[in-house]
Amino acid sequence: VQLVESGGGLVQPGGSLRLSCAASGFTFSSYAMSWYRQAPGKERELVAAITSAGGSRNYVDSVKGRFTISRDNAKNTVYLQMNSLKPEDTAMYYCHAHSRYDYWGQGTQVTVSS
């Protein structure tokens, strides 16, 4: 089983990034997928989640209207489009798969700074 995140980096406030998480080794289309983040000294928090078929999405209040989670079950990939980024969005972002089992990716760093 693998979840491999990509797309992180350094971006200025107000900028955009698109995170991707490529999954393998399990039946991706049967799993709800989420993005979590963890900033230094803080607990890991759920940022966005999407159901297995993509019919329902949820977001933490702080990113509503700025972030969009989506998935492509044909490509076994989940995405997080992040717009209007703020310095407080700086964190390590993790991909998470949840069904009968839970799987985590290794994370990708997002830094928002001028």
Tab-separated table of N, CA, C and O in Angstrom:
chain	number	residue	atom	x	y	z
A	1	VAL	N	0.845	-1.202	0.000
A	1	VAL	CA	0.000	0.000	0.000
A	1	VAL	C	0.874	1.243	0.000
A	1	VAL	O	1.814	1.335	0.786
A	2	GLN	N	0.542	2.165	-0.875
A	2	GLN	CA	1.285	3.429	-0.919
A	2	GLN	C	0.343	4.590	-1.174
A	2	GLN	O	-0.587	4.502	-1.986
A	3	LEU	N	0.610	5.680	-0.457
A	3	LEU	CA	0.006	6.974	-0.735
A	3	LEU	C	1.160	7.950	-0.898
A	3	LEU	O	1.917	8.156	0.052
A	4	VAL	N	1.291	8.514	-2.080
A	4	VAL	CA	2.427	9.379	-2.372
A	4	VAL	C	1.916	10.776	-2.714
A	4	VAL	O	1.296	10.994	-3.756
A	5	GLU	N	2.205	11.715	-1.804
A	5	GLU	CA	1.791	13.101	-2.013
A	5	GLU	C	2.831	13.851	-2.835
A	5	GLU	O	4.036	13.555	-2.758
A	6	SER	N	2.363	14.841	-3.558
A	6	SER	CA	3.246	15.725	-4.305
A	6	SER	C	2.544	17.066	-4.482
A	6	SER	O	1.344	17.191	-4.232
A	7	GLY	N	3.331	18.057	-4.908
A	7	GLY	CA	2.755	19.360	-5.215
A	7	GLY	C	2.985	20.438	-4.177
A	7	GLY	O	2.612	21.591	-4.390
A	8	GLY	N	3.580	20.080	-3.060
A	8	GLY	CA	3.873	21.084	-2.052
A	8	GLY	C	5.006	21.992	-2.494
A	8	GLY	O	5.643	21.781	-3.526
A	9	GLY	N	5.250	23.030	-1.691
A	9	GLY	CA	6.331	23.948	-1.994
A	9	GLY	C	6.163	25.263	-1.275
A	9	GLY	O	5.348	25.399	-0.358
A	10	LEU	N	6.951	26.228	-1.714
A	10	LEU	CA	6.925	27.583	-1.154
A	10	LEU	C	6.093	28.475	-2.075
A	10	LEU	O	6.337	28.507	-3.292
A	11	VAL	N	5.151	29.189	-1.497
A	11	VAL	CA	4.287	30.075	-2.278
A	11	VAL	C	4.032	31.344	-1.485
A	11	VAL	O	4.034	31.320	-0.240
A	12	GLN	N	3.843	32.436	-2.183
A	12	GLN	CA	3.561	33.705	-1.525
A	12	GLN	C	2.103	33.758	-1.068
A	12	GLN	O	1.235	33.086	-1.646
A	13	PRO	N	1.825	34.554	-0.043
A	13	PRO	CA	0.423	34.724	0.372
A	13	PRO	C	-0.435	35.155	-0.808
A	13	PRO	O	-0.029	35.996	-1.612
A	14	GLY	N	-1.623	34.558	-0.885
A	14	GLY	CA	-2.518	34.820	-2.001
A	14	GLY	C	-2.334	33.888	-3.176
A	14	GLY	O	-3.146	33.876	-4.107
A	15	GLY	N	-1.276	33.106	-3.138
A	15	GLY	CA	-0.992	32.187	-4.233
A	15	GLY	C	-1.772	30.892	-4.142
A	15	GLY	O	-2.614	30.702	-3.250
A	16	SER	N	-1.478	30.001	-5.079
A	16	SER	CA	-2.188	28.721	-5.173
A	16	SER	C	-1.218	27.565	-5.306
A	16	SER	O	-0.113	27.725	-5.827
A	17	LEU	N	-1.661	26.425	-4.827
A	17	LEU	CA	-0.959	25.162	-5.024
A	17	LEU	C	-1.995	24.071	-5.231
A	17	LEU	O	-3.113	24.154	-4.717
A	18	ARG	N	-1.592	23.037	-5.950
A	18	ARG	CA	-2.440	21.858	-6.108
A	18	ARG	C	-1.685	20.635	-5.624
A	18	ARG	O	-0.664	20.260	-6.207
A	19	LEU	N	-2.165	20.048	-4.560
A	19	LEU	CA	-1.575	18.829	-4.038
A	19	LEU	C	-2.215	17.619	-4.713
A	19	LEU	O	-3.409	17.624	-4.998
A	20	SER	N	-1.405	16.599	-4.930
A	20	SER	CA	-1.889	15.330	-5.469
A	20	SER	C	-1.462	14.204	-4.545
A	20	SER	O	-0.422	14.286	-3.893
A	21	CYS	N	-2.271	13.169	-4.513
A	21	CYS	CA	-1.943	11.977	-3.732
A	21	CYS	C	-2.264	10.762	-4.598
A	21	CYS	O	-3.434	10.487	-4.880
A	22	ALA	N	-1.225	10.069	-5.017
A	22	ALA	CA	-1.379	8.878	-5.854
A	22	ALA	C	-1.412	7.638	-4.972
A	22	ALA	O	-0.500	7.423	-4.162
A	23	ALA	N	-2.461	6.845	-5.136
A	23	ALA	CA	-2.660	5.668	-4.294
A	23	ALA	C	-2.395	4.385	-5.071
A	23	ALA	O	-2.647	4.314	-6.282
A	24	SER	N	-1.902	3.389	-4.375
A	24	SER	CA	-1.694	2.071	-4.976
A	24	SER	C	-1.736	1.008	-3.893
A	24	SER	O	-1.510	1.290	-2.718
A	25	GLY	N	-2.076	-0.200	-4.312
A	25	GLY	CA	-2.043	-1.327	-3.390
A	25	GLY	C	-3.333	-1.616	-2.656
A	25	GLY	O	-3.375	-2.536	-1.828
A	26	PHE	N	-4.361	-0.846	-2.938
A	26	PHE	CA	-5.672	-1.113	-2.336
A	26	PHE	C	-6.751	-0.600	-3.293
A	26	PHE	O	-6.459	0.080	-4.275
A	27	THR	N	-7.989	-0.935	-2.994
A	27	THR	CA	-9.107	-0.551	-3.869
A	27	THR	C	-9.503	0.886	-3.577
A	27	THR	O	-10.364	1.172	-2.731
A	28	PHE	N	-8.855	1.781	-4.284
A	28	PHE	CA	-8.982	3.218	-4.037
A	28	PHE	C	-10.446	3.656	-4.054
A	28	PHE	O	-10.870	4.443	-3.203
A	29	SER	N	-11.212	3.172	-4.991
A	29	SER	CA	-12.590	3.631	-5.163
A	29	SER	C	-13.500	3.220	-4.006
A	29	SER	O	-14.636	3.706	-3.927
A	30	SER	N	-13.023	2.376	-3.127
A	30	SER	CA	-13.817	1.947	-1.971
A	30	SER	C	-13.492	2.738	-0.710
A	30	SER	O	-14.094	2.491	0.339
A	31	TYR	N	-12.552	3.656	-0.821
A	31	TYR	CA	-12.066	4.376	0.345
A	31	TYR	C	-12.449	5.851	0.313
A	31	TYR	O	-12.303	6.517	-0.721
A	32	ALA	N	-12.924	6.345	1.455
A	32	ALA	CA	-13.011	7.786	1.636
A	32	ALA	C	-11.589	8.326	1.741
A	32	ALA	O	-10.706	7.664	2.289
A	33	MET	N	-11.391	9.522	1.225
A	33	MET	CA	-10.052	10.116	1.226
A	33	MET	C	-10.095	11.470	1.909
A	33	MET	O	-11.087	12.204	1.819
A	34	SER	N	-9.005	11.785	2.580
A	34	SER	CA	-8.931	13.048	3.313
A	34	SER	C	-7.554	13.652	3.167
A	34	SER	O	-6.590	12.943	2.864
A	35	TRP	N	-7.499	14.929	3.416
A	35	TRP	CA	-6.237	15.649	3.576
A	35	TRP	C	-6.193	16.187	5.007
A	35	TRP	O	-7.156	16.804	5.475
A	36	TYR	N	-5.101	15.924	5.679
A	36	TYR	CA	-4.823	16.470	6.993
A	36	TYR	C	-3.609	17.384	6.891
A	36	TYR	O	-2.834	17.299	5.928
A	37	ARG	N	-3.426	18.205	7.888
A	37	ARG	CA	-2.211	19.004	7.970
A	37	ARG	C	-1.761	19.121	9.420
A	37	ARG	O	-2.563	19.027	10.347
A	38	GLN	N	-0.464	19.333	9.558
A	38	GLN	CA	0.118	19.510	10.880
A	38	GLN	C	1.198	20.561	10.821
A	38	GLN	O	2.181	20.409	10.088
A	39	ALA	N	0.976	21.619	11.572
A	39	ALA	CA	1.962	22.690	11.686
A	39	ALA	C	2.855	22.410	12.895
A	39	ALA	O	2.446	21.712	13.827
A	40	PRO	N	4.071	22.962	12.897
A	40	PRO	CA	4.975	22.735	14.034
A	40	PRO	C	4.334	23.126	15.352
A	40	PRO	O	3.762	24.209	15.483
A	41	GLY	N	4.384	22.229	16.320
A	41	GLY	CA	3.847	22.507	17.639
A	41	GLY	C	2.346	22.394	17.756
A	41	GLY	O	1.776	22.687	18.814
A	42	LYS	N	1.695	21.967	16.680
A	42	LYS	CA	0.236	21.858	16.693
A	42	LYS	C	-0.187	20.424	16.395
A	42	LYS	O	0.575	19.632	15.849
A	43	GLU	N	-1.428	20.119	16.743
A	43	GLU	CA	-1.968	18.796	16.458
A	43	GLU	C	-2.350	18.683	14.984
A	43	GLU	O	-2.640	19.681	14.323
A	44	ARG	N	-2.343	17.459	14.501
A	44	ARG	CA	-2.787	17.216	13.135
A	44	ARG	C	-4.283	17.497	13.054
A	44	ARG	O	-5.043	17.082	13.925
A	45	GLU	N	-4.688	18.203	12.007
A	45	GLU	CA	-6.097	18.525	11.845
A	45	GLU	C	-6.606	18.092	10.473
A	45	GLU	O	-5.865	18.111	9.485
A	46	LEU	N	-7.875	17.720	10.455
A	46	LEU	CA	-8.528	17.366	9.209
A	46	LEU	C	-8.824	18.636	8.426
A	46	LEU	O	-9.459	19.552	8.941
A	47	VAL	N	-8.383	18.679	7.177
A	47	VAL	CA	-8.588	19.846	6.325
A	47	VAL	C	-9.788	19.648	5.406
A	47	VAL	O	-10.645	20.514	5.287
A	48	ALA	N	-9.825	18.488	4.737
A	48	ALA	CA	-10.892	18.229	3.772
A	48	ALA	C	-11.060	16.734	3.605
A	48	ALA	O	-10.096	15.980	3.750
A	49	ALA	N	-12.290	16.327	3.293
A	49	ALA	CA	-12.573	14.910	3.107
A	49	ALA	C	-13.558	14.744	1.963
A	49	ALA	O	-14.388	15.627	1.703
A	50	ILE	N	-13.465	13.587	1.303
A	50	ILE	CA	-14.359	13.290	0.202
A	50	ILE	C	-14.740	11.817	0.279
A	50	ILE	O	-13.909	10.959	0.612
A	51	THR	N	-16.002	11.525	0.002
A	51	THR	CA	-16.463	10.144	0.071
A	51	THR	C	-15.914	9.322	-1.093
A	51	THR	O	-15.335	9.869	-2.040
A	52	SER	N	-16.112	8.026	-1.033
A	52	SER	CA	-15.484	7.122	-1.995
A	52	SER	C	-15.881	7.421	-3.443
A	52	SER	O	-15.042	7.339	-4.346
A	53	ALA	N	-17.130	7.784	-3.663
A	53	ALA	CA	-17.583	8.093	-5.019
A	53	ALA	C	-17.496	9.574	-5.335
A	53	ALA	O	-17.824	9.997	-6.451
A	54	GLY	N	-17.093	10.358	-4.363
A	54	GLY	CA	-16.941	11.793	-4.577
A	54	GLY	C	-18.214	12.600	-4.423
A	54	GLY	O	-18.238	13.786	-4.737
A	55	GLY	N	-19.265	11.972	-3.911
A	55	GLY	CA	-20.538	12.668	-3.846
A	55	GLY	C	-20.686	13.648	-2.703
A	55	GLY	O	-21.584	14.498	-2.720
A	56	SER	N	-19.818	13.547	-1.710
A	56	SER	CA	-19.904	14.433	-0.553
A	56	SER	C	-18.518	14.894	-0.148
A	56	SER	O	-17.573	14.098	-0.148
A	57	ARG	N	-18.411	16.164	0.185
A	57	ARG	CA	-17.135	16.758	0.585
A	57	ARG	C	-17.347	17.589	1.843
A	57	ARG	O	-18.392	18.207	2.022
A	58	ASN	N	-16.340	17.603	2.671
A	58	ASN	CA	-16.382	18.420	3.885
A	58	ASN	C	-15.059	19.135	4.062
A	58	ASN	O	-14.010	18.621	3.654
A	59	TYR	N	-15.136	20.310	4.707
A	59	TYR	CA	-13.947	21.133	4.901
A	59	TYR	C	-13.935	21.706	6.315
A	59	TYR	O	-14.996	22.001	6.889
A	60	VAL	N	-12.744	21.912	6.838
A	60	VAL	CA	-12.623	22.670	8.076
A	60	VAL	C	-12.975	24.115	7.766
A	60	VAL	O	-12.749	24.607	6.642
A	61	ASP	N	-13.560	24.800	8.723
A	61	ASP	CA	-14.064	26.152	8.473
A	61	ASP	C	-12.998	27.098	7.921
A	61	ASP	O	-13.284	27.954	7.078
A	62	SER	N	-11.774	26.942	8.379
A	62	SER	CA	-10.716	27.883	8.011
A	62	SER	C	-10.328	27.826	6.541
A	62	SER	O	-9.658	28.739	6.047
A	63	VAL	N	-10.728	26.776	5.820
A	63	VAL	CA	-10.360	26.669	4.403
A	63	VAL	C	-11.557	26.711	3.473
A	63	VAL	O	-11.397	26.693	2.251
A	64	LYS	N	-12.748	26.782	4.030
A	64	LYS	CA	-13.959	26.818	3.186
A	64	LYS	C	-13.923	28.007	2.237
A	64	LYS	O	-13.600	29.119	2.637
A	65	GLY	N	-14.230	27.744	0.986
A	65	GLY	CA	-14.212	28.784	-0.034
A	65	GLY	C	-12.849	29.001	-0.654
A	65	GLY	O	-12.732	29.721	-1.649
A	66	ARG	N	-11.810	28.385	-0.093
A	66	ARG	CA	-10.462	28.548	-0.637
A	66	ARG	C	-9.882	27.233	-1.156
A	66	ARG	O	-9.124	27.233	-2.124
A	67	PHE	N	-10.203	26.136	-0.485
A	67	PHE	CA	-9.667	24.816	-0.856
A	67	PHE	C	-10.768	23.961	-1.468
A	67	PHE	O	-11.942	24.047	-1.066
A	68	THR	N	-10.372	23.105	-2.399
A	68	THR	CA	-11.307	22.161	-3.011
A	68	THR	C	-10.665	20.782	-3.084
A	68	THR	O	-9.570	20.638	-3.644
A	69	ILE	N	-11.338	19.803	-2.524
A	69	ILE	CA	-10.876	18.419	-2.623
A	69	ILE	C	-11.614	17.741	-3.764
A	69	ILE	O	-12.824	17.977	-3.974
A	70	SER	N	-10.898	16.924	-4.514
A	70	SER	CA	-11.519	16.171	-5.601
A	70	SER	C	-10.771	14.853	-5.761
A	70	SER	O	-9.694	14.664	-5.185
A	71	ARG	N	-11.341	13.954	-6.529
A	71	ARG	CA	-10.691	12.668	-6.755
A	71	ARG	C	-10.988	12.178	-8.161
A	71	ARG	O	-12.014	12.522	-8.758
A	72	ASP	N	-10.073	11.359	-8.648
A	72	ASP	CA	-10.240	10.697	-9.939
A	72	ASP	C	-10.026	9.209	-9.679
A	72	ASP	O	-8.884	8.756	-9.560
A	73	ASN	N	-11.108	8.477	-9.581
A	73	ASN	CA	-10.993	7.054	-9.254
A	73	ASN	C	-10.367	6.245	-10.389
A	73	ASN	O	-9.819	5.169	-10.144
A	74	ALA	N	-10.432	6.750	-11.595
A	74	ALA	CA	-9.775	6.063	-12.705
A	74	ALA	C	-8.247	6.181	-12.609
A	74	ALA	O	-7.525	5.320	-13.115
A	75	LYS	N	-7.784	7.239	-11.954
A	75	LYS	CA	-6.339	7.465	-11.804
A	75	LYS	C	-5.851	7.156	-10.392
A	75	LYS	O	-4.671	7.361	-10.092
A	76	ASN	N	-6.763	6.713	-9.522
A	76	ASN	CA	-6.386	6.415	-8.129
A	76	ASN	C	-5.683	7.608	-7.477
A	76	ASN	O	-4.654	7.448	-6.798
A	77	THR	N	-6.241	8.775	-7.688
A	77	THR	CA	-5.599	9.996	-7.215
A	77	THR	C	-6.628	10.922	-6.572
A	77	THR	O	-7.742	11.064	-7.079
A	78	VAL	N	-6.218	11.543	-5.480
A	78	VAL	CA	-7.015	12.573	-4.836
A	78	VAL	C	-6.227	13.874	-4.867
A	78	VAL	O	-4.986	13.849	-4.810
A	79	TYR	N	-6.937	14.963	-4.991
A	79	TYR	CA	-6.305	16.281	-5.147
A	79	TYR	C	-6.795	17.244	-4.064
A	79	TYR	O	-7.879	17.089	-3.512
A	80	LEU	N	-5.987	18.245	-3.816
A	80	LEU	CA	-6.398	19.361	-2.977
A	80	LEU	C	-5.944	20.639	-3.673
A	80	LEU	O	-4.749	20.926	-3.719
A	81	GLN	N	-6.908	21.362	-4.239
A	81	GLN	CA	-6.623	22.651	-4.844
A	81	GLN	C	-6.704	23.710	-3.754
A	81	GLN	O	-7.740	23.845	-3.098
A	82	MET	N	-5.627	24.425	-3.572
A	82	MET	CA	-5.549	25.428	-2.507
A	82	MET	C	-5.335	26.805	-3.127
A	82	MET	O	-4.304	27.033	-3.774
A	83	ASN	N	-6.297	27.673	-2.954
A	83	ASN	CA	-6.226	29.037	-3.469
A	83	ASN	C	-6.206	30.039	-2.321
A	83	ASN	O	-6.529	29.697	-1.178
A	84	SER	N	-5.828	31.258	-2.639
A	84	SER	CA	-5.790	32.335	-1.639
A	84	SER	C	-5.062	31.889	-0.374
A	84	SER	O	-5.546	32.077	0.744
A	85	LEU	N	-3.914	31.306	-0.573
A	85	LEU	CA	-3.175	30.751	0.567
A	85	LEU	C	-2.728	31.827	1.539
A	85	LEU	O	-2.396	32.963	1.140
A	86	LYS	N	-2.734	31.450	2.819
A	86	LYS	CA	-2.363	32.353	3.903
A	86	LYS	C	-1.172	31.767	4.660
A	86	LYS	O	-0.971	30.540	4.651
A	87	PRO	N	-0.407	32.594	5.344
A	87	PRO	CA	0.716	32.064	6.133
A	87	PRO	C	0.269	30.980	7.125
A	87	PRO	O	1.028	30.033	7.373
A	88	GLU	N	-0.929	31.086	7.648
A	88	GLU	CA	-1.411	30.090	8.606
A	88	GLU	C	-1.752	28.745	7.961
A	88	GLU	O	-2.052	27.780	8.664
A	89	ASP	N	-1.694	28.670	6.640
A	89	ASP	CA	-1.849	27.389	5.951
A	89	ASP	C	-0.540	26.606	5.909
A	89	ASP	O	-0.526	25.457	5.471
A	90	THR	N	0.537	27.211	6.344
A	90	THR	CA	1.835	26.543	6.360
A	90	THR	C	1.786	25.318	7.260
A	90	THR	O	1.414	25.404	8.434
A	91	ALA	N	2.124	24.166	6.698
A	91	ALA	CA	2.069	22.904	7.433
A	91	ALA	C	2.567	21.781	6.544
A	91	ALA	O	2.750	21.963	5.333
A	92	MET	N	2.741	20.622	7.153
A	92	MET	CA	2.929	19.394	6.390
A	92	MET	C	1.528	18.855	6.090
A	92	MET	O	0.703	18.736	7.010
A	93	TYR	N	1.282	18.552	4.845
A	93	TYR	CA	-0.025	18.048	4.429
A	93	TYR	C	0.058	16.548	4.144
A	93	TYR	O	0.941	16.107	3.401
A	94	TYR	N	-0.883	15.827	4.716
A	94	TYR	CA	-0.895	14.371	4.606
A	94	TYR	C	-2.174	13.879	3.941
A	94	TYR	O	-3.270	14.373	4.230
A	95	CYS	N	-2.004	12.881	3.128
A	95	CYS	CA	-3.118	12.190	2.497
A	95	CYS	C	-3.512	11.003	3.381
A	95	CYS	O	-2.645	10.333	3.953
A	96	HIS	N	-4.807	10.756	3.478
A	96	HIS	CA	-5.304	9.687	4.352
A	96	HIS	C	-6.420	8.934	3.635
A	96	HIS	O	-7.308	9.550	3.041
A	97	ALA	N	-6.362	7.624	3.721
A	97	ALA	CA	-7.403	6.764	3.158
A	97	ALA	C	-8.093	6.027	4.288
A	97	ALA	O	-7.433	5.495	5.190
A	98	HIS	N	-9.422	5.993	4.240
A	98	HIS	CA	-10.171	5.373	5.329
A	98	HIS	C	-11.289	4.501	4.794
A	98	HIS	O	-12.124	4.937	4.006
A	99	SER	N	-11.261	3.255	5.246
A	99	SER	CA	-12.383	2.349	5.031
A	99	SER	C	-12.263	1.296	6.122
A	99	SER	O	-12.252	1.647	7.305
A	100	ARG	N	-12.107	0.066	5.709
A	100	ARG	CA	-11.883	-0.975	6.711
A	100	ARG	C	-10.541	-0.760	7.412
A	100	ARG	O	-10.395	-1.050	8.594
A	101	TYR	N	-9.587	-0.226	6.655
A	101	TYR	CA	-8.263	0.079	7.185
A	101	TYR	C	-7.973	1.559	6.979
A	101	TYR	O	-8.664	2.241	6.227
A	102	ASP	N	-6.941	2.034	7.667
A	102	ASP	CA	-6.480	3.412	7.508
A	102	ASP	C	-5.067	3.418	6.961
A	102	ASP	O	-4.197	2.680	7.457
A	103	TYR	N	-4.838	4.278	5.962
A	103	TYR	CA	-3.510	4.415	5.381
A	103	TYR	C	-3.134	5.898	5.347
A	103	TYR	O	-3.991	6.759	5.134
A	104	TRP	N	-1.833	6.149	5.524
A	104	TRP	CA	-1.317	7.515	5.518
A	104	TRP	C	-0.174	7.639	4.526
A	104	TRP	O	0.622	6.718	4.370
A	105	GLY	N	-0.072	8.817	3.915
A	105	GLY	CA	1.081	9.143	3.108
A	105	GLY	C	2.183	9.720	3.967
A	105	GLY	O	2.031	9.901	5.192
A	106	GLN	N	3.306	10.051	3.317
A	106	GLN	CA	4.477	10.544	4.051
A	106	GLN	C	4.452	12.052	4.239
A	106	GLN	O	5.230	12.587	5.018
A	107	GLY	N	3.566	12.729	3.515
A	107	GLY	CA	3.407	14.166	3.677
A	107	GLY	C	4.148	14.972	2.632
A	107	GLY	O	5.149	14.534	2.066
A	108	THR	N	3.630	16.163	2.392
A	108	THR	CA	4.293	17.133	1.525
A	108	THR	C	4.203	18.498	2.194
A	108	THR	O	3.161	18.877	2.727
A	109	GLN	N	5.321	19.210	2.198
A	109	GLN	CA	5.396	20.472	2.931
A	109	GLN	C	4.823	21.623	2.104
A	109	GLN	O	5.167	21.781	0.926
A	110	VAL	N	3.978	22.403	2.738
A	110	VAL	CA	3.459	23.632	2.140
A	110	VAL	C	3.895	24.796	3.024
A	110	VAL	O	3.624	24.807	4.227
A	111	THR	N	4.589	25.750	2.419
A	111	THR	CA	5.038	26.931	3.137
A	111	THR	C	4.522	28.168	2.431
A	111	THR	O	4.774	28.351	1.235
A	112	VAL	N	3.781	28.989	3.169
A	112	VAL	CA	3.221	30.221	2.615
A	112	VAL	C	3.937	31.388	3.282
A	112	VAL	O	3.754	31.645	4.473
A	113	SER	N	4.744	32.079	2.500
A	113	SER	CA	5.567	33.144	3.060
A	113	SER	C	5.989	34.095	1.959
A	113	SER	O	6.200	33.702	0.820
A	114	SER	N	6.125	35.358	2.351
A	114	SER	CA	6.635	36.359	1.401
A	114	SER	C	8.139	36.516	1.537
A	114	SER	O	8.760	37.293	0.809
